[in-house]
Amino acid sequence: MQFSLLENLEFQEYVPDGDEKILMHQGSPTFTGFCLRQHCLRPDSYCQRATSMVMNNSVIEFILFGLTQDAGKQKAIFGVFLMLYLATLMGNFLIVVTIKTSRTLDSPMYFFLFYLSFADACFSTTTAPRLIVNTLSQKKTISYNECMTQVFAAHFFGCMEIFVLLLMAFDRYVAICKPLRYTTIMSQRVCGVLVILAWVGSCIHSSAQIVLALHLPFCGPNVIDHYFCDLQPLLKLACMDTYVINLLVVSNSGAICMIKYLTLTLVLFHEIMQLNNNVTEFILLGLTQDPVRKKIVFATFLLFYLGTLLGNFLIITTIKTSQTLESPMYFFLFHLSLSDTCFSTSVAPRMIVDALLKNTTISFNECIVQVFSFHFFGCLEIFILILMALDRYVAICKPLHYMTIMSQRVCGVLVAVAWVGSCVHSLAQVFLALSLPFCGPNVIDHYFCDLQPLLQLACADTYVVNLLLVSNSGTICTVSFVMLMFSYVVILRSLRNHSAEGRRKALSTCVSHIIVVILFFGPCIFIYTRPATTYPLDKMIAVFYTLGTPLLNPLIYTLRNAEVKNAMRKFWSKKLVSDDK
């Protein structure tokens, strides 16, 4: 059996020989259903797939609003963007032809520049021609299929351009920082493989965008307030809840753009600052230089670190497997335990290993990575503690609105903002560290890399950098601590209106939070809110918030929380029973 499918997805009436008449869709705004007979009932048939598309979408074309609806401005846009597009094509064409025909431009940098120009030309071609034509056209429509094709092409060549820019930054990094090994690392084969990976990665990214776009049902509105098709304006037209899809778009396109932009910025900044630095590694003195005490430090902090990993792993596993711990408080507690684990891991392993080594050096790049990870997860822990205080405030002071205010979507957005804020803070710290010139001294009187001890080694006036450090880390610690303590004061005052049982339960939860806050923020404020001076006591104080707090958090939240303890008992009792069977 066959049937005809028009370009606009309207079905016609068709009567095959010996078969019953099939009534097909005739362009109604909503598909009310039709009768499929015989061969069309096969689940893998083209008929079924076409039917599914029609049932999900009544929109067969979109209207592009463009940049403006003013007739006079549209003529100006036509002239300006036509010249810009022609200049783009001309410029990139000249680069492509020159690199291909010149024998002197055969280095990896020009190899990547060739692909960058090609990606630029294709990227602009995905949007510019239609924008230019639409400024002179009365009918500014684009079919559904053309819209999907434009989404794919724009994301493919846009992502390709990002990847090639990364490769060019990597090429410059190797040329400047490892000049003697440049020809070996950036060989012709390696460059070819890197470009192939860029093409494959771009294809994967754009395919993911297309899958998301095809998943959207469109039931009526079809006016796109843009000059080309993209996922963000399409999400506004979809007749469904687009929260999950928007989250996937952000985690795909948004994360790619943000991570690659930050990577490019850091690499280029690192290349520039590397030219001013004679120091390639640092020596960490650790907590002590005495061999006997080093063994004690090794054993003690190995136990601390293993206890931190075990305790936080138990909390993470319990929350993920228990159906009773699904409230926002435990959602935040999960992320707190995760940040605790990563925070201690950024410092403890190297400290433990260095206690057994004579040569306790750390390379410049490893030092910068440690600064980033230490501040990232430390700041994340601060933000999560604030979110937990907010959760307790809403639960105690606004119990009737709790489920509305602290919904799953709101909690997810708050945690995402915490991760982004932590990234911004730690990048600021890295930029400060990379701006420091090191000319000779390389002995750090500490057990990990941080800005305060690095300021002592810089061969420049560090007053401004220290001021920025205090205004960044010091302000975050102080303001967050004041906010947390104020919120808990408000919570404790509001307990007067609750029952005795309610006061006891809320007080138990708040006291455990306050203990964590004081243990974590006290040392942080002492370290990061003073001038660039170091004291012998600094290293011991740092132990409290780098190793002490991550170890105590699981103990406080399990020993003082009946729900967590009960969930752990159930989890491990089920585990033991399943193991016995």
Coordinates of C-alpha atoms in Angstrom, one line a residue:
M1 CA 0.0 0.0 0.0
Q2 CA 1.2 3.5 -0.8
F3 CA 0.1 7.0 -0.1
S4 CA 1.3 10.5 -1.0
L5 CA 2.8 12.8 1.5
L6 CA 2.9 16.4 0.5
E7 CA 5.8 18.8 1.3
N8 CA 3.7 20.5 3.9
L9 CA 2.9 17.2 5.6
E10 CA -0.8 17.2 4.5
F11 CA -2.0 13.8 3.6
Q12 CA -4.3 13.1 0.6
E13 CA -7.0 10.6 0.2
Y14 CA -5.8 7.4 -1.5
V15 CA -7.6 4.2 -2.5
P16 CA -5.3 1.3 -3.5
D17 CA -6.7 -1.6 -5.4
G18 CA -8.5 -4.0 -3.2
D19 CA -7.8 -2.1 0.0
E20 CA -10.1 0.0 2.2
K21 CA -10.0 3.8 1.7
I22 CA -7.6 5.6 4.0
L23 CA -8.6 9.0 5.2
M24 CA -5.4 11.1 5.8
H25 CA -4.7 14.4 7.4
Q26 CA -5.8 17.5 5.3
G27 CA -4.0 20.3 7.1
S28 CA -6.2 20.9 10.2
P29 CA -4.5 22.8 13.0
T30 CA -4.7 19.9 15.3
F31 CA -4.5 16.3 14.2
T32 CA -7.7 14.5 15.3
G33 CA -6.6 11.1 14.1
F34 CA -7.0 9.0 11.1
C35 CA -7.4 5.3 10.3
L36 CA -4.4 3.3 9.1
R37 CA -4.9 0.0 7.5
Q38 CA -2.9 -3.1 6.7
H39 CA 0.7 -2.2 5.8
C40 CA 0.7 1.1 7.6
L41 CA 0.3 -0.7 10.9
R42 CA 3.9 -1.9 10.7
P43 CA 5.8 -0.1 13.5
D44 CA 8.9 0.3 11.3
S45 CA 7.1 1.7 8.3
Y46 CA 7.7 5.2 6.9
C47 CA 3.9 5.7 7.3
Q48 CA 4.2 5.3 11.1
R49 CA 7.1 7.7 11.3
A50 CA 5.4 10.3 9.2
T51 CA 2.2 9.9 11.3
S52 CA 4.2 10.4 14.5
M53 CA 5.6 13.7 13.1
V54 CA 2.2 15.0 12.2
M55 CA 0.7 14.1 15.5
N56 CA 3.5 16.0 17.4
N57 CA 3.7 19.0 15.1
S58 CA 1.0 21.0 13.4
V59 CA 3.5 23.7 12.5
I60 CA 5.0 23.1 9.1
E61 CA 6.8 26.4 8.7
F62 CA 8.1 29.3 10.8
I63 CA 8.0 33.1 10.3
L64 CA 11.3 34.8 11.0
F65 CA 10.9 38.3 12.5
G66 CA 14.4 39.4 11.5
L67 CA 16.2 42.3 13.1
T68 CA 13.5 44.8 12.5
Q69 CA 10.1 45.2 10.9
D70 CA 10.7 48.8 9.8
A71 CA 10.9 49.1 6.0
G72 CA 13.5 51.8 6.0
K73 CA 15.8 50.1 8.4
Q74 CA 15.4 46.8 6.5
K75 CA 17.0 48.4 3.4
A76 CA 19.9 49.7 5.5
I77 CA 20.3 46.2 7.0
F78 CA 20.3 44.7 3.5
G79 CA 23.1 47.0 2.4
V80 CA 25.2 46.7 5.5
F81 CA 25.0 42.9 5.9
L82 CA 25.4 42.3 2.2
M83 CA 28.8 44.1 2.4
L84 CA 29.8 42.4 5.6
Y85 CA 29.0 39.0 4.1
L86 CA 30.8 39.6 0.9
A87 CA 33.8 40.9 2.9
T88 CA 33.7 37.7 5.0
L89 CA 33.7 35.5 2.0
M90 CA 36.4 37.5 0.2
G91 CA 38.7 37.7 3.2
N92 CA 38.4 34.0 4.2
F93 CA 38.7 33.0 0.5
L94 CA 41.9 34.9 0.2
I95 CA 43.3 33.3 3.3
V96 CA 42.3 29.8 2.2
V97 CA 43.8 30.2 -1.3
T98 CA 47.0 31.9 0.0
I99 CA 47.7 29.1 2.5
K100 CA 47.0 26.4 0.0
T101 CA 49.2 27.9 -2.8
S102 CA 52.1 29.1 -0.6
R103 CA 55.0 26.8 0.3
T104 CA 56.2 29.1 3.1
L105 CA 52.9 28.8 5.0
D106 CA 53.1 25.1 5.8
S107 CA 53.5 25.3 9.6
P108 CA 50.8 24.0 12.0
M109 CA 49.6 27.5 12.8
Y110 CA 48.6 28.1 9.1
F111 CA 47.2 24.6 8.8
F112 CA 44.8 25.5 11.6
L113 CA 44.2 29.0 10.2
F114 CA 43.1 27.4 6.9
Y115 CA 40.4 25.4 8.7
L116 CA 39.4 28.5 10.8
S117 CA 38.8 30.5 7.7
F118 CA 36.9 27.7 6.1
A119 CA 34.7 27.3 9.2
D120 CA 34.2 31.1 9.3
A121 CA 33.0 31.2 5.7
C122 CA 30.6 28.3 6.3
F123 CA 29.4 29.6 9.6
S124 CA 28.4 33.0 8.2
T125 CA 26.8 31.3 5.2
T126 CA 24.4 29.4 7.4
T127 CA 22.6 32.6 8.5
A128 CA 23.7 35.6 6.4
P129 CA 22.1 34.8 3.0
R130 CA 18.7 34.2 4.4
L131 CA 18.9 37.3 6.6
I132 CA 19.9 39.4 3.5
V133 CA 17.2 38.0 1.3
N134 CA 14.5 38.3 4.0
T135 CA 15.1 42.1 4.3
L136 CA 13.7 42.5 0.8
S137 CA 11.1 39.8 1.0
Q138 CA 7.5 40.1 2.2
K139 CA 7.2 36.4 3.0
K140 CA 9.8 35.7 5.6
T141 CA 9.0 32.1 6.2
I142 CA 11.3 29.1 6.6
S143 CA 10.0 25.5 6.4
Y144 CA 10.4 23.1 9.4
N145 CA 13.0 21.0 7.6
E146 CA 15.0 24.1 6.5
C147 CA 14.9 25.3 10.1
M148 CA 16.3 22.0 11.4
T149 CA 19.0 22.1 8.8
Q150 CA 20.0 25.6 9.8
V151 CA 20.1 24.6 13.5
F152 CA 22.5 21.8 12.5
A153 CA 24.7 23.8 10.2
A154 CA 25.0 26.8 12.6
H155 CA 26.0 24.6 15.5
F156 CA 28.3 22.4 13.5
F157 CA 30.4 25.2 12.0
G158 CA 30.2 27.3 15.1
C159 CA 31.5 24.4 17.3
M160 CA 34.1 23.7 14.6
E161 CA 35.4 27.3 14.9
I162 CA 35.6 26.9 18.7
F163 CA 37.6 23.7 18.4
V164 CA 40.0 25.2 15.8
L165 CA 40.6 28.2 18.1
L166 CA 41.4 25.8 20.9
L167 CA 43.9 24.0 18.6
M168 CA 45.5 27.3 17.6
A169 CA 45.9 28.2 21.3
F170 CA 47.4 24.8 22.0
D171 CA 49.8 25.3 19.0
R172 CA 51.0 28.7 20.4
Y173 CA 51.3 27.2 23.9
V174 CA 53.6 24.5 22.6
A175 CA 55.6 26.9 20.4
I176 CA 56.2 29.3 23.3
C177 CA 56.5 27.0 26.3
K178 CA 58.1 23.9 24.7
P179 CA 60.0 25.3 21.7
L180 CA 62.6 22.5 21.5
R181 CA 59.8 19.8 21.2
Y182 CA 57.5 21.8 19.0
T183 CA 58.1 19.9 15.7
T184 CA 57.8 16.6 17.5
I185 CA 54.6 17.4 19.4
M186 CA 52.9 19.4 16.5
S187 CA 53.8 17.0 13.7
Q188 CA 51.8 16.8 10.5
R189 CA 50.1 13.6 11.6
V190 CA 49.2 15.0 15.1
C191 CA 47.7 18.1 13.5
G192 CA 45.6 16.1 11.1
V193 CA 44.3 13.9 13.9
L194 CA 43.4 17.0 16.0
V195 CA 41.5 18.5 13.1
I196 CA 39.6 15.2 12.5
L197 CA 38.7 15.1 16.2
A198 CA 37.4 18.7 15.9
W199 CA 35.1 17.7 13.0
V200 CA 33.9 14.7 14.8
G201 CA 33.3 16.6 18.0
S202 CA 31.4 19.3 16.1
C203 CA 29.2 16.7 14.4
I204 CA 28.4 15.1 17.8
H205 CA 27.5 18.5 19.3
S206 CA 25.3 19.6 16.4
S207 CA 23.6 16.2 16.3
A208 CA 22.7 16.5 20.0
Q209 CA 21.2 19.9 19.2
I210 CA 19.1 18.5 16.4
V211 CA 17.9 15.6 18.6
L212 CA 16.7 18.2 21.1
A213 CA 15.1 20.4 18.4
L214 CA 13.2 17.4 16.9
H215 CA 12.0 16.4 20.3
L216 CA 10.0 19.7 20.6
P217 CA 6.3 19.6 19.7
F218 CA 4.9 22.7 18.0
C219 CA 1.1 23.1 18.2
G220 CA 0.3 26.6 17.1
P221 CA 2.6 29.7 17.4
N222 CA 5.2 29.8 14.7
V223 CA 6.7 33.3 14.8
I224 CA 10.4 33.3 15.7
D225 CA 11.6 36.6 17.1
H226 CA 15.0 36.2 15.5
Y227 CA 16.7 36.3 12.1
F228 CA 17.6 32.6 12.0
C229 CA 16.5 29.3 13.6
D230 CA 18.1 28.3 16.9
L231 CA 17.1 26.2 19.9
Q232 CA 16.5 29.1 22.3
P233 CA 13.8 30.9 20.2
L234 CA 12.3 27.5 19.3
L235 CA 11.9 26.6 22.9
K236 CA 9.6 29.6 23.4
L237 CA 7.2 28.2 20.7
A238 CA 7.1 24.6 22.0
C239 CA 3.8 23.4 23.5
M240 CA 5.4 21.5 26.4
D241 CA 7.5 22.1 29.5
T242 CA 10.9 22.8 28.1
Y243 CA 12.8 23.0 31.4
V244 CA 14.7 19.7 30.9
I245 CA 15.5 20.5 27.3
N246 CA 16.7 24.0 28.2
L247 CA 18.9 22.4 30.9
L248 CA 20.4 20.1 28.2
V249 CA 20.9 23.0 25.9
V250 CA 22.8 24.9 28.6
S251 CA 24.8 21.9 29.5
N252 CA 25.7 21.3 25.9
S253 CA 26.1 24.6 24.0
G254 CA 26.5 26.8 27.1
A255 CA 29.1 24.6 28.8
I256 CA 31.0 24.2 25.6
C257 CA 31.2 27.9 25.0
M258 CA 32.0 28.8 28.6
I259 CA 34.6 26.1 29.1
K260 CA 36.4 26.7 25.8
Y261 CA 36.4 30.5 26.3
L262 CA 37.9 30.2 29.8
T263 CA 40.4 27.6 28.5
L264 CA 41.5 29.9 25.6
T265 CA 41.8 32.8 28.0
L266 CA 43.8 30.9 30.5
V267 CA 46.1 29.3 27.9
L268 CA 46.8 32.7 26.2
F269 CA 47.3 34.5 29.5
H270 CA 49.5 31.7 30.7
E271 CA 51.6 32.0 27.6
I272 CA 52.1 35.7 28.0
M273 CA 53.0 35.4 31.7
Q274 CA 55.3 32.4 31.1
L275 CA 57.6 34.8 29.2
N276 CA 58.1 36.8 32.3
N277 CA 58.8 33.9 34.7
N278 CA 62.1 32.1 35.3
V279 CA 60.6 29.7 37.9
T280 CA 59.3 26.4 36.5
E281 CA 58.7 24.6 39.8
F282 CA 58.2 25.3 43.5
I283 CA 59.5 23.5 46.6
L284 CA 56.8 22.8 49.3
L285 CA 58.3 22.8 52.8
G286 CA 55.1 21.1 54.2
L287 CA 54.1 21.2 57.9
T288 CA 57.5 20.1 59.2
Q289 CA 61.0 19.2 58.0
D290 CA 61.7 16.8 60.9
P291 CA 61.8 13.1 59.6
V292 CA 60.1 11.7 62.7
R293 CA 57.3 14.3 62.6
K294 CA 56.9 13.7 58.9
K295 CA 56.0 10.1 59.6
I296 CA 53.5 11.2 62.2
V297 CA 52.0 13.7 59.7
F298 CA 51.8 10.9 57.1
A299 CA 49.9 8.5 59.4
T300 CA 47.6 11.1 60.9
F301 CA 46.5 12.8 57.8
L302 CA 46.2 9.6 55.9
L303 CA 43.7 8.5 58.5
F304 CA 42.0 11.9 58.3
Y305 CA 41.8 11.7 54.5
L306 CA 40.5 8.1 54.4
G307 CA 37.9 9.1 57.0
T308 CA 36.8 12.1 54.9
L309 CA 36.4 9.9 51.8
L310 CA 34.6 7.1 53.7
G311 CA 32.2 9.5 55.6
N312 CA 31.3 11.6 52.5
F313 CA 31.0 8.5 50.3
L314 CA 28.5 7.0 52.9
I315 CA 26.4 10.2 52.8
I316 CA 26.5 10.4 49.0
T317 CA 25.5 6.8 48.6
T318 CA 22.8 6.9 51.3
I319 CA 21.2 10.0 49.8
K320 CA 21.3 8.6 46.3
T321 CA 19.8 5.2 47.2
S322 CA 17.3 6.3 49.9
Q323 CA 13.8 7.2 49.0
T324 CA 13.2 9.0 52.3
L325 CA 16.0 11.5 51.8
E326 CA 14.5 13.4 48.8
S327 CA 13.9 16.7 50.4
P328 CA 15.9 19.8 49.3
M329 CA 18.0 19.7 52.5
Y330 CA 19.5 16.3 51.5
F331 CA 19.8 17.4 47.9
F332 CA 22.1 20.2 49.1
L333 CA 23.8 17.8 51.6
F334 CA 24.7 15.6 48.7
H335 CA 26.5 18.4 46.9
L336 CA 28.1 19.5 50.2
S337 CA 29.6 16.0 50.6
L338 CA 30.7 16.0 47.0
S339 CA 32.4 19.4 47.4
D340 CA 34.0 18.3 50.7
T341 CA 35.5 15.2 49.0
C342 CA 36.9 17.1 46.1
F343 CA 38.1 20.0 48.3
S344 CA 40.1 17.7 50.5
T345 CA 41.4 15.7 47.5
S346 CA 42.8 18.9 46.0
V347 CA 45.2 19.2 49.0
A348 CA 45.5 16.0 51.0
P349 CA 47.0 13.4 48.6
R350 CA 50.0 15.5 47.7
M351 CA 50.5 16.5 51.4
I352 CA 50.5 12.8 52.4
V353 CA 52.9 11.7 49.7
D354 CA 55.2 14.6 50.3
A355 CA 55.5 13.5 53.9
L356 CA 57.5 10.5 52.7
L357 CA 59.6 12.2 50.0
K358 CA 62.8 14.2 50.3
N359 CA 62.2 16.1 47.0
T360 CA 58.8 17.8 47.6
T361 CA 58.6 19.9 44.4
I362 CA 55.5 20.9 42.4
S363 CA 55.6 22.3 38.9
F364 CA 54.3 25.8 38.0
N365 CA 51.4 24.3 36.1
E366 CA 50.4 21.9 38.8
C367 CA 50.6 24.7 41.3
I368 CA 48.2 26.8 39.3
V369 CA 45.8 23.8 38.9
Q370 CA 45.9 23.3 42.7
V371 CA 45.1 27.0 43.2
F372 CA 42.1 26.7 40.9
S373 CA 40.7 23.4 42.3
F374 CA 41.2 24.4 45.9
H375 CA 39.4 27.7 45.5
F376 CA 36.7 26.2 43.2
F377 CA 35.6 23.5 45.7
G378 CA 36.2 25.7 48.7
C379 CA 33.9 28.4 47.2
L380 CA 31.4 25.8 46.2
E381 CA 31.2 24.5 49.8
I382 CA 30.6 28.1 51.0
F383 CA 27.7 28.6 48.5
I384 CA 26.2 25.2 49.3
L385 CA 26.2 26.1 53.1
I386 CA 24.4 29.3 52.2
L387 CA 21.8 27.3 50.2
M388 CA 21.3 24.9 53.2
A389 CA 20.8 27.9 55.5
L390 CA 18.2 29.3 53.0
D391 CA 16.5 25.9 52.9
R392 CA 16.2 25.8 56.7
Y393 CA 15.0 29.4 56.8
V394 CA 12.2 28.7 54.3
A395 CA 11.3 25.4 56.1
I396 CA 11.0 27.0 59.5
C397 CA 9.8 30.5 58.8
K398 CA 7.6 29.8 55.7
P399 CA 6.5 26.1 56.1
L400 CA 3.3 26.6 54.0
H401 CA 5.2 27.9 51.0
Y402 CA 8.1 25.5 51.4
M403 CA 7.3 23.1 48.6
T404 CA 6.6 26.0 46.2
I405 CA 9.7 28.0 47.0
M406 CA 12.1 25.1 47.3
S407 CA 10.9 23.1 44.3
Q408 CA 13.1 20.7 42.5
R409 CA 13.6 23.1 39.6
V410 CA 14.5 26.0 42.0
C411 CA 17.0 23.8 43.9
G412 CA 18.6 22.6 40.6
V413 CA 19.0 26.2 39.4
L414 CA 20.5 27.3 42.8
V415 CA 23.1 24.6 42.7
A416 CA 23.9 25.4 39.1
V417 CA 24.4 29.0 40.1
A418 CA 26.7 27.9 42.9
W419 CA 28.9 25.9 40.5
V420 CA 29.1 28.8 38.1
G421 CA 29.9 31.3 40.9
S422 CA 32.6 29.0 42.2
C423 CA 34.1 28.8 38.7
V424 CA 34.2 32.6 38.4
H425 CA 35.8 33.0 41.8
S426 CA 38.5 30.4 41.2
L427 CA 39.3 31.8 37.8
A428 CA 39.8 35.2 39.4
Q429 CA 42.3 33.6 41.8
V430 CA 44.1 31.9 38.9
F431 CA 44.4 35.2 37.0
L432 CA 45.9 36.8 40.1
A433 CA 48.4 34.0 40.4
L434 CA 49.3 34.1 36.7
S435 CA 49.9 37.8 36.9
L436 CA 52.7 37.3 39.5
P437 CA 56.2 37.3 38.1
F438 CA 58.7 34.9 39.7
C439 CA 62.3 35.6 39.1
G440 CA 64.3 33.4 41.5
P441 CA 63.0 32.2 45.0
N442 CA 60.8 29.2 44.7
V443 CA 60.5 27.8 48.2
I444 CA 56.8 27.9 49.5
D445 CA 56.6 27.7 53.3
H446 CA 53.3 25.8 53.1
Y447 CA 52.0 22.3 52.3
F448 CA 50.0 23.4 49.3
C449 CA 49.9 26.2 46.7
D450 CA 47.8 29.2 47.5
L451 CA 47.9 32.9 46.7
Q452 CA 49.1 34.1 50.1
P453 CA 52.4 32.1 50.1
L454 CA 52.9 32.8 46.4
L455 CA 52.7 36.5 47.0
Q456 CA 55.8 36.2 49.2
L457 CA 57.8 34.9 46.3
A458 CA 56.8 37.4 43.6
C459 CA 59.5 39.8 42.4
A460 CA 57.0 42.7 42.1
D461 CA 54.9 45.0 44.3
T462 CA 52.0 42.8 45.4
Y463 CA 50.0 45.4 47.1
V464 CA 47.3 45.6 44.4
V465 CA 47.2 41.8 44.0
N466 CA 46.8 41.4 47.7
L467 CA 44.0 44.0 47.8
L468 CA 42.2 42.1 45.0
L469 CA 42.7 38.8 47.0
V470 CA 41.2 40.3 50.1
S471 CA 38.3 41.8 48.1
N472 CA 37.7 38.4 46.4
S473 CA 38.3 35.6 48.8
G474 CA 38.2 37.7 52.0
T475 CA 34.9 39.4 51.1
I476 CA 33.3 36.0 50.1
C477 CA 34.3 34.5 53.4
T478 CA 33.2 37.4 55.6
V479 CA 30.0 38.3 53.8
S480 CA 28.9 34.6 53.6
F481 CA 29.7 34.1 57.3
V482 CA 27.7 37.2 58.3
M483 CA 24.8 36.1 56.1
L484 CA 24.8 32.6 57.5
M485 CA 24.9 33.7 61.1
F486 CA 22.2 36.3 60.5
S487 CA 19.9 33.7 58.9
Y488 CA 20.4 31.3 61.8
V489 CA 19.6 34.1 64.3
V490 CA 16.4 34.8 62.4
I491 CA 15.6 31.1 62.4
L492 CA 16.2 30.7 66.1
R493 CA 14.1 33.7 66.9
S494 CA 11.2 32.3 64.9
L495 CA 11.3 29.0 66.8
R496 CA 9.5 30.7 69.7
N497 CA 6.2 30.2 67.8
H498 CA 6.7 26.5 67.2
S499 CA 5.8 23.5 69.4
A500 CA 8.4 22.0 71.8
E501 CA 9.0 19.0 69.4
G502 CA 9.3 21.3 66.4
R503 CA 11.8 23.5 68.3
R504 CA 13.9 20.6 69.3
K505 CA 14.1 19.2 65.8
A506 CA 14.8 22.5 64.2
L507 CA 17.3 23.4 66.9
S508 CA 19.2 20.1 66.4
T509 CA 19.5 20.8 62.7
C510 CA 20.5 24.4 63.0
V511 CA 23.1 23.7 65.7
S512 CA 24.9 21.2 63.5
H513 CA 25.0 23.7 60.7
I514 CA 26.3 26.5 62.9
I515 CA 29.1 24.2 64.1
V516 CA 30.2 23.5 60.5
V517 CA 30.0 27.2 59.6
I518 CA 32.2 28.3 62.6
L519 CA 34.8 25.6 62.0
F520 CA 35.0 26.4 58.3
F521 CA 34.7 30.2 58.2
G522 CA 36.8 31.1 61.2
P523 CA 40.1 30.0 59.8
C524 CA 39.2 31.2 56.3
I525 CA 38.5 34.7 57.5
F526 CA 41.7 34.7 59.5
I527 CA 43.8 33.7 56.4
Y528 CA 42.1 35.8 53.6
T529 CA 41.2 39.1 55.3
R530 CA 44.5 40.4 56.3
P531 CA 47.6 41.9 54.6
A532 CA 50.1 39.8 52.7
T533 CA 51.9 38.5 55.7
T534 CA 52.4 34.8 56.7
Y535 CA 52.8 33.4 60.2
P536 CA 54.0 29.9 61.3
L537 CA 50.5 29.4 62.7
D538 CA 49.0 29.7 59.2
K539 CA 49.7 26.2 58.2
M540 CA 48.1 24.6 61.3
I541 CA 45.1 26.9 60.9
A542 CA 44.7 25.9 57.3
V543 CA 44.5 22.3 58.4
F544 CA 41.2 23.0 60.0
Y545 CA 39.4 24.1 56.8
T546 CA 41.3 21.9 54.3
L547 CA 41.1 18.6 56.3
G548 CA 39.3 19.1 59.5
T549 CA 35.9 20.4 58.2
P550 CA 35.6 17.8 55.4
L551 CA 36.2 15.1 58.0
L552 CA 33.7 16.6 60.6
N553 CA 30.9 17.3 58.2
P554 CA 29.9 13.6 57.7
L555 CA 30.1 13.0 61.5
I556 CA 28.0 16.1 62.3
Y557 CA 25.3 15.4 59.7
T558 CA 25.0 11.7 60.6
L559 CA 25.4 11.7 64.4
R560 CA 23.0 14.6 64.8
N561 CA 20.5 13.6 62.1
A562 CA 18.1 10.7 62.9
E563 CA 16.8 10.5 59.3
V564 CA 20.3 10.1 57.8
K565 CA 21.1 7.4 60.5
N566 CA 17.9 5.5 59.8
A567 CA 18.5 5.6 56.1
M568 CA 22.0 4.4 56.5
R569 CA 20.9 1.5 58.7
K570 CA 18.3 0.5 56.1
F571 CA 20.7 0.8 53.3
W572 CA 23.4 -1.4 54.9
S573 CA 20.9 -3.9 56.3
K574 CA 19.6 -4.4 52.7
K575 CA 23.2 -4.6 51.5
L576 CA 24.1 -7.3 54.1
V577 CA 21.0 -9.3 53.3
S578 CA 21.7 -9.2 49.6
D579 CA 25.3 -10.2 50.2
D580 CA 24.2 -13.2 52.3
K581 CA 21.8 -14.4 49.6

